Structure formats: C-alpha cells, structure tokens
Amino acid sequence: MADDEPTRAARLLDAQGKAERLFAEIEERGLVAPGEGERAVSDRVRDLANELFGTTRHWHKRIVRSGPNTLLPYRENPPDRVIGADDLVFADFGPIFEEYEADFGRTFVLGDDPVKRRLADDLPKVFAAGKRFFESDPDITGKGLYAEVERLAAEAGWELGGWHAGHLVGEFPHEWIDGADVESYIAPGNDTPLRRTDKAGRRCHWILEIHLVDREREFGGFYEELLTLG
C-alpha cells in the first residue's frame, strides 16, 4: 500500500462506516435472536456483509457469543451455544473493505434484566471516557491507557474480560500482531507511546476494545471501534 496518510485515514474511516452499517442491518433484520445458534448467526452476518458490500474476507475470526460465553476473551473457542431469551450477545467482526481492515464490536440485549442492560449501557460510556483520556495525553502509552480503562471499568462496577484493551489496525494484512509482540496492543506490558509510526514509517492507528464482564452472574459485553480516528 502506498496511500498517503490522509487517504489511509479516510479509507479506515470508510471501512468502519461500512461495518457500522452492517451492524445496523444485523439489528434491523433481527439476526441476533433467541433460539439461534451462535455459529449460525455468525454465518448469516458473513453472508450479509457479502450481500451489502461484496465482502468475502475477514482479517480475524468472526465472533458471536452469548450467555457465559461472553466472559471469554478473543482467543478462546467455546462450543457453539443456542442463544437464550434473556441473554447478552456480542458480535466482533473484522471485515476487509477494499484492502482496509475494519474491527467493530457491539452488544445486543435480549430480555429486560436490569443488570445486563446496565452493563450494555456502560460499554459506550467507558469507551468514550477511554477515548477522552487518550486524547488528553499526547504521550500516552499502551500501559497507561489500559490502566485507565481498567479503572473506568471498576468504577462502573465491572471487570475487564481480557489481557488487553485494543490493538493496531490498518491495511490488510497489517503489521503482524500476536501475544509475543506486546507493542501492538493496548496492554499493561506496552510502555511505548501509542502515537508513533510503524516500521514502514506510517502512523499507527488503534482499535479500542471494551470488554466488561460480571463473573459472578456469568455475563459480559463488548464494544470496539477506532480509537485514533472519528
């Protein structure tokens, strides 16, 4: 990819806009519903992305999780589960649009449980507060932002569900990220500034992930989108 920075930013935002539209269609079409299997819902979302945008590739595995499966971090692969009538369900998809990655996650509330609804309502609030904290400190590190997101989660009465709170995103395939490369994550071990350039000299762009869980009641929720743009 040889796009200049304004073009990269515009294309990442365009990819996210398409992902946002995809999730709006998921809700409008009622794809997340009691009695449906998680895997079947994931396949329908995949097909919907192809229908709407001709998207056939995703840069990470497609995730739909419900009930106690929502406690588990990304790397886990729980058995397929039938969605219940009173579940929290989250979806995490990474579709590729014209060679640019989107990474978008949202939570769907089924039923009227007030605690589950409160968790779902807190997700965008914690995200927004985390983004404000990022914007307030030009030298913020991955470690510093993770600590603040963890504090915000605890302040709201929840725990974080994973070891990191976000990661690099960009052109497909973006610079390889895995557990051994902590500088690619918003994580306790990352002492490097998030505002930096990658090995190719391009500006680093980040996804912020908010995974809140209530381990005692065995449910969680998820919310993610671009941190550095929008």
PDB file of C-alpha atoms in Angstrom:
ATOM      1  CA  MET A   1       0.000   0.000   0.000  1.00  0.00           C
ATOM      2  CA  ALA A   2       1.336   3.410  -0.958  1.00  0.00           C
ATOM      3  CA  ASP A   3      -1.544   5.601   0.201  1.00  0.00           C
ATOM      4  CA  ASP A   4      -0.623   8.854   1.904  1.00  0.00           C
ATOM      5  CA  GLU A   5      -1.776   9.458   5.477  1.00  0.00           C
ATOM      6  CA  PRO A   6      -4.956  11.469   4.678  1.00  0.00           C
ATOM      7  CA  THR A   7      -6.014   8.721   2.257  1.00  0.00           C
ATOM      8  CA  ARG A   8      -5.244   5.979   4.800  1.00  0.00           C
ATOM      9  CA  ALA A   9      -7.294   7.781   7.438  1.00  0.00           C
ATOM     10  CA  ALA A  10     -10.207   8.308   5.059  1.00  0.00           C
ATOM     11  CA  ARG A  11     -10.204   4.665   3.981  1.00  0.00           C
ATOM     12  CA  LEU A  12     -10.045   3.360   7.536  1.00  0.00           C
ATOM     13  CA  LEU A  13     -12.995   5.579   8.435  1.00  0.00           C
ATOM     14  CA  ASP A  14     -14.862   4.407   5.334  1.00  0.00           C
ATOM     15  CA  ALA A  15     -14.246   0.772   6.311  1.00  0.00           C
ATOM     16  CA  GLN A  16     -15.583   1.478   9.792  1.00  0.00           C
ATOM     17  CA  GLY A  17     -18.620   3.241   8.341  1.00  0.00           C
ATOM     18  CA  LYS A  18     -19.436   0.124   6.327  1.00  0.00           C
ATOM     19  CA  ALA A  19     -19.013  -2.054   9.433  1.00  0.00           C
ATOM     20  CA  GLU A  20     -21.347   0.255  11.339  1.00  0.00           C
ATOM     21  CA  ARG A  21     -23.947  -0.087   8.592  1.00  0.00           C
ATOM     22  CA  LEU A  22     -23.501  -3.869   8.683  1.00  0.00           C
ATOM     23  CA  PHE A  23     -24.263  -3.916  12.406  1.00  0.00           C
ATOM     24  CA  ALA A  24     -27.295  -1.660  11.952  1.00  0.00           C
ATOM     25  CA  GLU A  25     -28.617  -4.172   9.413  1.00  0.00           C
ATOM     26  CA  ILE A  26     -27.951  -7.046  11.830  1.00  0.00           C
ATOM     27  CA  GLU A  27     -30.243  -5.347  14.330  1.00  0.00           C
ATOM     28  CA  GLU A  28     -32.860  -4.293  11.804  1.00  0.00           C
ATOM     29  CA  ARG A  29     -33.121  -7.793  10.355  1.00  0.00           C
ATOM     30  CA  GLY A  30     -33.262  -9.395  13.812  1.00  0.00           C
ATOM     31  CA  LEU A  31     -30.377 -11.765  13.125  1.00  0.00           C
ATOM     32  CA  VAL A  32     -29.491 -11.996  16.823  1.00  0.00           C
ATOM     33  CA  ALA A  33     -32.485 -13.807  18.284  1.00  0.00           C
ATOM     34  CA  PRO A  34     -33.331 -16.427  20.926  1.00  0.00           C
ATOM     35  CA  GLY A  35     -33.204 -19.985  19.680  1.00  0.00           C
ATOM     36  CA  GLU A  36     -30.478 -19.283  17.115  1.00  0.00           C
ATOM     37  CA  GLY A  37     -27.048 -20.876  17.381  1.00  0.00           C
ATOM     38  CA  GLU A  38     -24.055 -18.566  17.677  1.00  0.00           C
ATOM     39  CA  ARG A  39     -22.347 -20.139  14.683  1.00  0.00           C
ATOM     40  CA  ALA A  40     -25.456 -19.842  12.523  1.00  0.00           C
ATOM     41  CA  VAL A  41     -25.772 -16.140  13.396  1.00  0.00           C
ATOM     42  CA  SER A  42     -22.089 -15.622  12.569  1.00  0.00           C
ATOM     43  CA  ASP A  43     -22.585 -17.264   9.166  1.00  0.00           C
ATOM     44  CA  ARG A  44     -25.628 -15.076   8.454  1.00  0.00           C
ATOM     45  CA  VAL A  45     -23.635 -11.949   9.288  1.00  0.00           C
ATOM     46  CA  ARG A  46     -20.876 -13.133   6.955  1.00  0.00           C
ATOM     47  CA  ASP A  47     -23.437 -13.597   4.196  1.00  0.00           C
ATOM     48  CA  LEU A  48     -24.969 -10.194   4.931  1.00  0.00           C
ATOM     49  CA  ALA A  49     -21.564  -8.498   4.586  1.00  0.00           C
ATOM     50  CA  ASN A  50     -21.202 -10.150   1.195  1.00  0.00           C
ATOM     51  CA  GLU A  51     -24.731  -9.087   0.193  1.00  0.00           C
ATOM     52  CA  LEU A  52     -24.235  -5.452   1.219  1.00  0.00           C
ATOM     53  CA  PHE A  53     -20.618  -4.848   0.228  1.00  0.00           C
ATOM     54  CA  GLY A  54     -19.297  -7.871  -1.653  1.00  0.00           C
ATOM     55  CA  THR A  55     -17.099  -8.639   1.346  1.00  0.00           C
ATOM     56  CA  THR A  56     -15.804 -12.200   1.420  1.00  0.00           C
ATOM     57  CA  ARG A  57     -12.735 -11.817   3.660  1.00  0.00           C
ATOM     58  CA  HIS A  58     -12.338 -11.107   7.350  1.00  0.00           C
ATOM     59  CA  TRP A  59      -8.938 -10.480   8.871  1.00  0.00           C
ATOM     60  CA  HIS A  60      -9.766 -12.214  12.144  1.00  0.00           C
ATOM     61  CA  LYS A  61     -12.160 -14.959  13.147  1.00  0.00           C
ATOM     62  CA  ARG A  62     -15.825 -13.953  13.325  1.00  0.00           C
ATOM     63  CA  ILE A  63     -17.207 -13.979  16.857  1.00  0.00           C
ATOM     64  CA  VAL A  64     -20.777 -14.220  18.117  1.00  0.00           C
ATOM     65  CA  ARG A  65     -21.016 -15.085  21.815  1.00  0.00           C
ATOM     66  CA  SER A  66     -23.926 -15.343  24.228  1.00  0.00           C
ATOM     67  CA  GLY A  67     -24.567 -16.095  27.884  1.00  0.00           C
ATOM     68  CA  PRO A  68     -21.497 -17.371  29.776  1.00  0.00           C
ATOM     69  CA  ASN A  69     -19.523 -17.469  26.525  1.00  0.00           C
ATOM     70  CA  THR A  70     -19.432 -13.658  26.715  1.00  0.00           C
ATOM     71  CA  LEU A  71     -16.978 -13.937  29.628  1.00  0.00           C
ATOM     72  CA  LEU A  72     -14.287 -15.419  27.403  1.00  0.00           C
ATOM     73  CA  PRO A  73     -11.515 -13.438  25.708  1.00  0.00           C
ATOM     74  CA  TYR A  74     -10.947 -13.457  21.957  1.00  0.00           C
ATOM     75  CA  ARG A  75      -8.542 -16.381  21.818  1.00  0.00           C
ATOM     76  CA  GLU A  76     -10.925 -18.848  23.408  1.00  0.00           C
ATOM     77  CA  ASN A  77     -13.085 -21.033  21.167  1.00  0.00           C
ATOM     78  CA  PRO A  78     -16.088 -22.143  23.228  1.00  0.00           C
ATOM     79  CA  PRO A  79     -18.546 -24.736  21.904  1.00  0.00           C
ATOM     80  CA  ASP A  80     -21.436 -23.416  19.841  1.00  0.00           C
ATOM     81  CA  ARG A  81     -24.308 -22.278  22.059  1.00  0.00           C
ATOM     82  CA  VAL A  82     -28.001 -21.617  21.426  1.00  0.00           C
ATOM     83  CA  ILE A  83     -28.884 -18.011  22.291  1.00  0.00           C
ATOM     84  CA  GLY A  84     -31.318 -17.703  25.201  1.00  0.00           C
ATOM     85  CA  ALA A  85     -34.288 -15.373  25.635  1.00  0.00           C
ATOM     86  CA  ASP A  86     -32.614 -13.336  28.380  1.00  0.00           C
ATOM     87  CA  ASP A  87     -29.040 -13.250  27.083  1.00  0.00           C
ATOM     88  CA  LEU A  88     -26.464 -10.618  26.394  1.00  0.00           C
ATOM     89  CA  VAL A  89     -24.956 -11.361  22.972  1.00  0.00           C
ATOM     90  CA  PHE A  90     -21.950  -9.689  21.426  1.00  0.00           C
ATOM     91  CA  ALA A  91     -20.585  -9.757  17.906  1.00  0.00           C
ATOM     92  CA  ASP A  92     -16.999  -8.960  16.905  1.00  0.00           C
ATOM     93  CA  PHE A  93     -16.211  -8.851  13.181  1.00  0.00           C
ATOM     94  CA  GLY A  94     -13.167  -7.750  11.193  1.00  0.00           C
ATOM     95  CA  PRO A  95     -14.332  -7.373   7.581  1.00  0.00           C
ATOM     96  CA  ILE A  96     -11.929  -6.169   4.895  1.00  0.00           C
ATOM     97  CA  PHE A  97     -13.230  -3.384   2.661  1.00  0.00           C
ATOM     98  CA  GLU A  98     -11.074  -2.573  -0.384  1.00  0.00           C
ATOM     99  CA  GLU A  99      -7.970  -3.893   1.405  1.00  0.00           C
ATOM    100  CA  TYR A 100      -8.571  -1.877   4.576  1.00  0.00           C
ATOM    101  CA  GLU A 101      -9.493  -3.525   7.850  1.00  0.00           C
ATOM    102  CA  ALA A 102     -12.455  -2.697   9.997  1.00  0.00           C
ATOM    103  CA  ASP A 103     -12.809  -4.033  13.520  1.00  0.00           C
ATOM    104  CA  PHE A 104     -16.183  -3.443  15.070  1.00  0.00           C
ATOM    105  CA  GLY A 105     -17.966  -4.929  18.059  1.00  0.00           C
ATOM    106  CA  ARG A 106     -21.343  -4.338  19.639  1.00  0.00           C
ATOM    107  CA  THR A 107     -23.575  -5.962  22.267  1.00  0.00           C
ATOM    108  CA  PHE A 108     -27.228  -6.906  21.864  1.00  0.00           C
ATOM    109  CA  VAL A 109     -29.549  -7.135  24.876  1.00  0.00           C
ATOM    110  CA  LEU A 110     -32.297  -9.762  24.836  1.00  0.00           C
ATOM    111  CA  GLY A 111     -34.823  -9.586  27.636  1.00  0.00           C
ATOM    112  CA  ASP A 112     -35.282  -6.997  30.367  1.00  0.00           C
ATOM    113  CA  ASP A 113     -32.717  -7.898  33.026  1.00  0.00           C
ATOM    114  CA  PRO A 114     -31.760  -4.501  34.533  1.00  0.00           C
ATOM    115  CA  VAL A 115     -28.175  -5.511  35.402  1.00  0.00           C
ATOM    116  CA  LYS A 116     -27.495  -6.770  31.885  1.00  0.00           C
ATOM    117  CA  ARG A 117     -28.989  -3.602  30.455  1.00  0.00           C
ATOM    118  CA  ARG A 118     -26.793  -1.516  32.749  1.00  0.00           C
ATOM    119  CA  LEU A 119     -23.674  -3.327  31.557  1.00  0.00           C
ATOM    120  CA  ALA A 120     -24.670  -2.806  27.924  1.00  0.00           C
ATOM    121  CA  ASP A 121     -25.307   0.895  28.610  1.00  0.00           C
ATOM    122  CA  ASP A 122     -21.912   1.248  30.303  1.00  0.00           C
ATOM    123  CA  LEU A 123     -19.954  -0.099  27.326  1.00  0.00           C
ATOM    124  CA  PRO A 124     -20.102   3.048  25.132  1.00  0.00           C
ATOM    125  CA  LYS A 125     -19.629   5.252  28.200  1.00  0.00           C
ATOM    126  CA  VAL A 126     -16.391   3.516  29.167  1.00  0.00           C
ATOM    127  CA  PHE A 127     -15.267   3.632  25.535  1.00  0.00           C
ATOM    128  CA  ALA A 128     -15.943   7.376  25.305  1.00  0.00           C
ATOM    129  CA  ALA A 129     -14.159   8.064  28.598  1.00  0.00           C
ATOM    130  CA  GLY A 130     -11.173   5.981  27.478  1.00  0.00           C
ATOM    131  CA  LYS A 131     -11.008   7.868  24.203  1.00  0.00           C
ATOM    132  CA  ARG A 132     -11.126  11.228  26.012  1.00  0.00           C
ATOM    133  CA  PHE A 133      -8.256  10.066  28.230  1.00  0.00           C
ATOM    134  CA  PHE A 134      -6.248   9.075  25.140  1.00  0.00           C
ATOM    135  CA  GLU A 135      -6.915  12.446  23.517  1.00  0.00           C
ATOM    136  CA  SER A 136      -5.853  14.325  26.654  1.00  0.00           C
ATOM    137  CA  ASP A 137      -2.309  12.924  26.732  1.00  0.00           C
ATOM    138  CA  PRO A 138      -0.145  13.182  23.585  1.00  0.00           C
ATOM    139  CA  ASP A 139       2.462  10.818  25.066  1.00  0.00           C
ATOM    140  CA  ILE A 140       0.117   8.146  26.382  1.00  0.00           C
ATOM    141  CA  THR A 141       1.413   4.569  26.293  1.00  0.00           C
ATOM    142  CA  GLY A 142      -0.447   1.318  25.849  1.00  0.00           C
ATOM    143  CA  LYS A 143       0.169   0.600  29.529  1.00  0.00           C
ATOM    144  CA  GLY A 144      -1.257   3.959  30.592  1.00  0.00           C
ATOM    145  CA  LEU A 145      -4.424   3.652  28.544  1.00  0.00           C
ATOM    146  CA  TYR A 146      -5.041   0.073  29.668  1.00  0.00           C
ATOM    147  CA  ALA A 147      -4.743   1.145  33.311  1.00  0.00           C
ATOM    148  CA  GLU A 148      -7.296   3.903  32.781  1.00  0.00           C
ATOM    149  CA  VAL A 149      -9.767   1.607  31.018  1.00  0.00           C
ATOM    150  CA  GLU A 150      -9.366  -0.901  33.848  1.00  0.00           C
ATOM    151  CA  ARG A 151     -10.042   1.877  36.372  1.00  0.00           C
ATOM    152  CA  LEU A 152     -13.114   3.060  34.454  1.00  0.00           C
ATOM    153  CA  ALA A 153     -14.487  -0.499  34.340  1.00  0.00           C
ATOM    154  CA  ALA A 154     -14.022  -0.960  38.092  1.00  0.00           C
ATOM    155  CA  GLU A 155     -15.586   2.437  38.778  1.00  0.00           C
ATOM    156  CA  ALA A 156     -18.677   1.284  36.869  1.00  0.00           C
ATOM    157  CA  GLY A 157     -18.771  -1.984  38.847  1.00  0.00           C
ATOM    158  CA  TRP A 158     -17.314  -4.376  36.249  1.00  0.00           C
ATOM    159  CA  GLU A 159     -14.094  -6.207  35.395  1.00  0.00           C
ATOM    160  CA  LEU A 160     -12.215  -6.236  32.116  1.00  0.00           C
ATOM    161  CA  GLY A 161     -12.548  -9.533  30.302  1.00  0.00           C
ATOM    162  CA  GLY A 162      -9.159  -9.725  28.597  1.00  0.00           C
ATOM    163  CA  TRP A 163      -5.446  -9.006  28.954  1.00  0.00           C
ATOM    164  CA  HIS A 164      -5.553  -6.102  26.503  1.00  0.00           C
ATOM    165  CA  ALA A 165      -7.929  -3.292  25.546  1.00  0.00           C
ATOM    166  CA  GLY A 166      -7.168  -2.879  21.850  1.00  0.00           C
ATOM    167  CA  HIS A 167      -4.622  -3.247  19.071  1.00  0.00           C
ATOM    168  CA  LEU A 168      -3.199  -1.899  15.837  1.00  0.00           C
ATOM    169  CA  VAL A 169      -5.360  -1.760  12.725  1.00  0.00           C
ATOM    170  CA  GLY A 170      -4.623  -0.721   9.146  1.00  0.00           C
ATOM    171  CA  GLU A 171      -4.211  -2.048   5.633  1.00  0.00           C
ATOM    172  CA  PHE A 172      -4.649  -5.775   5.182  1.00  0.00           C
ATOM    173  CA  PRO A 173      -2.601  -7.553   6.266  1.00  0.00           C
ATOM    174  CA  HIS A 174      -1.441  -5.077   8.865  1.00  0.00           C
ATOM    175  CA  GLU A 175       1.793  -5.495  10.737  1.00  0.00           C
ATOM    176  CA  TRP A 176       1.620  -8.924  12.369  1.00  0.00           C
ATOM    177  CA  ILE A 177       0.343  -8.828  15.923  1.00  0.00           C
ATOM    178  CA  ASP A 178       0.348 -11.633  18.437  1.00  0.00           C
ATOM    179  CA  GLY A 179       0.835 -12.191  22.123  1.00  0.00           C
ATOM    180  CA  ALA A 180       4.613 -12.031  21.792  1.00  0.00           C
ATOM    181  CA  ASP A 181       4.505  -8.511  20.295  1.00  0.00           C
ATOM    182  CA  VAL A 182       3.032  -6.533  23.157  1.00  0.00           C
ATOM    183  CA  GLU A 183       3.829  -3.202  21.462  1.00  0.00           C
ATOM    184  CA  SER A 184       0.966  -3.974  19.077  1.00  0.00           C
ATOM    185  CA  TYR A 185      -1.554  -3.915  21.945  1.00  0.00           C
ATOM    186  CA  ILE A 186      -3.095  -1.556  24.460  1.00  0.00           C
ATOM    187  CA  ALA A 187      -1.814  -3.670  27.311  1.00  0.00           C
ATOM    188  CA  PRO A 188      -0.010  -3.492  30.666  1.00  0.00           C
ATOM    189  CA  GLY A 189       3.316  -4.521  29.130  1.00  0.00           C
ATOM    190  CA  ASN A 190       3.355  -1.863  26.411  1.00  0.00           C
ATOM    191  CA  ASP A 191       5.474   1.086  27.539  1.00  0.00           C
ATOM    192  CA  THR A 192       5.704   2.598  24.051  1.00  0.00           C
ATOM    193  CA  PRO A 193       3.692   5.668  23.003  1.00  0.00           C
ATOM    194  CA  LEU A 194       0.545   4.862  21.044  1.00  0.00           C
ATOM    195  CA  ARG A 195       1.185   7.902  18.840  1.00  0.00           C
ATOM    196  CA  ARG A 196       4.101   6.650  16.795  1.00  0.00           C
ATOM    197  CA  THR A 197       4.949   5.333  13.349  1.00  0.00           C
ATOM    198  CA  ASP A 198       5.307   1.701  12.354  1.00  0.00           C
ATOM    199  CA  LYS A 199       8.331   0.074  10.724  1.00  0.00           C
ATOM    200  CA  ALA A 200       7.221   1.369   7.328  1.00  0.00           C
ATOM    201  CA  GLY A 201       7.024   4.932   8.649  1.00  0.00           C
ATOM    202  CA  ARG A 202       3.221   5.070   8.660  1.00  0.00           C
ATOM    203  CA  ARG A 203       1.183   6.496  11.506  1.00  0.00           C
ATOM    204  CA  CYS A 204      -0.100   3.818  13.879  1.00  0.00           C
ATOM    205  CA  HIS A 205      -3.876   3.584  14.128  1.00  0.00           C
ATOM    206  CA  TRP A 206      -5.547   1.799  17.013  1.00  0.00           C
ATOM    207  CA  ILE A 207      -8.745  -0.014  17.888  1.00  0.00           C
ATOM    208  CA  LEU A 208     -10.047   0.425  21.441  1.00  0.00           C
ATOM    209  CA  GLU A 209     -11.808  -2.660  22.848  1.00  0.00           C
ATOM    210  CA  ILE A 210     -14.067  -2.529  25.885  1.00  0.00           C
ATOM    211  CA  HIS A 211     -14.888  -6.000  27.226  1.00  0.00           C
ATOM    212  CA  LEU A 212     -16.806  -5.704  30.502  1.00  0.00           C
ATOM    213  CA  VAL A 213     -17.757  -8.781  32.483  1.00  0.00           C
ATOM    214  CA  ASP A 214     -19.663  -9.781  35.612  1.00  0.00           C
ATOM    215  CA  ARG A 215     -18.053 -13.079  36.538  1.00  0.00           C
ATOM    216  CA  GLU A 216     -20.411 -13.805  39.407  1.00  0.00           C
ATOM    217  CA  ARG A 217     -23.516 -13.513  37.216  1.00  0.00           C
ATOM    218  CA  GLU A 218     -21.690 -15.062  34.239  1.00  0.00           C
ATOM    219  CA  PHE A 219     -22.254 -12.496  31.507  1.00  0.00           C
ATOM    220  CA  GLY A 220     -20.324  -9.829  29.687  1.00  0.00           C
ATOM    221  CA  GLY A 221     -20.486  -7.364  26.824  1.00  0.00           C
ATOM    222  CA  PHE A 222     -18.197  -5.951  24.176  1.00  0.00           C
ATOM    223  CA  TYR A 223     -17.762  -2.671  22.307  1.00  0.00           C
ATOM    224  CA  GLU A 224     -14.992  -1.712  19.901  1.00  0.00           C
ATOM    225  CA  GLU A 225     -14.153   0.682  17.119  1.00  0.00           C
ATOM    226  CA  LEU A 226     -11.408   3.068  16.014  1.00  0.00           C
ATOM    227  CA  LEU A 227      -9.652   4.988  18.761  1.00  0.00           C
ATOM    228  CA  THR A 228      -7.403   7.273  16.709  1.00  0.00           C
ATOM    229  CA  LEU A 229      -9.905   8.466  14.093  1.00  0.00           C
ATOM    230  CA  GLY A 230     -13.503   9.651  14.093  1.00  0.00           C
TER     231      GLY A 230
END
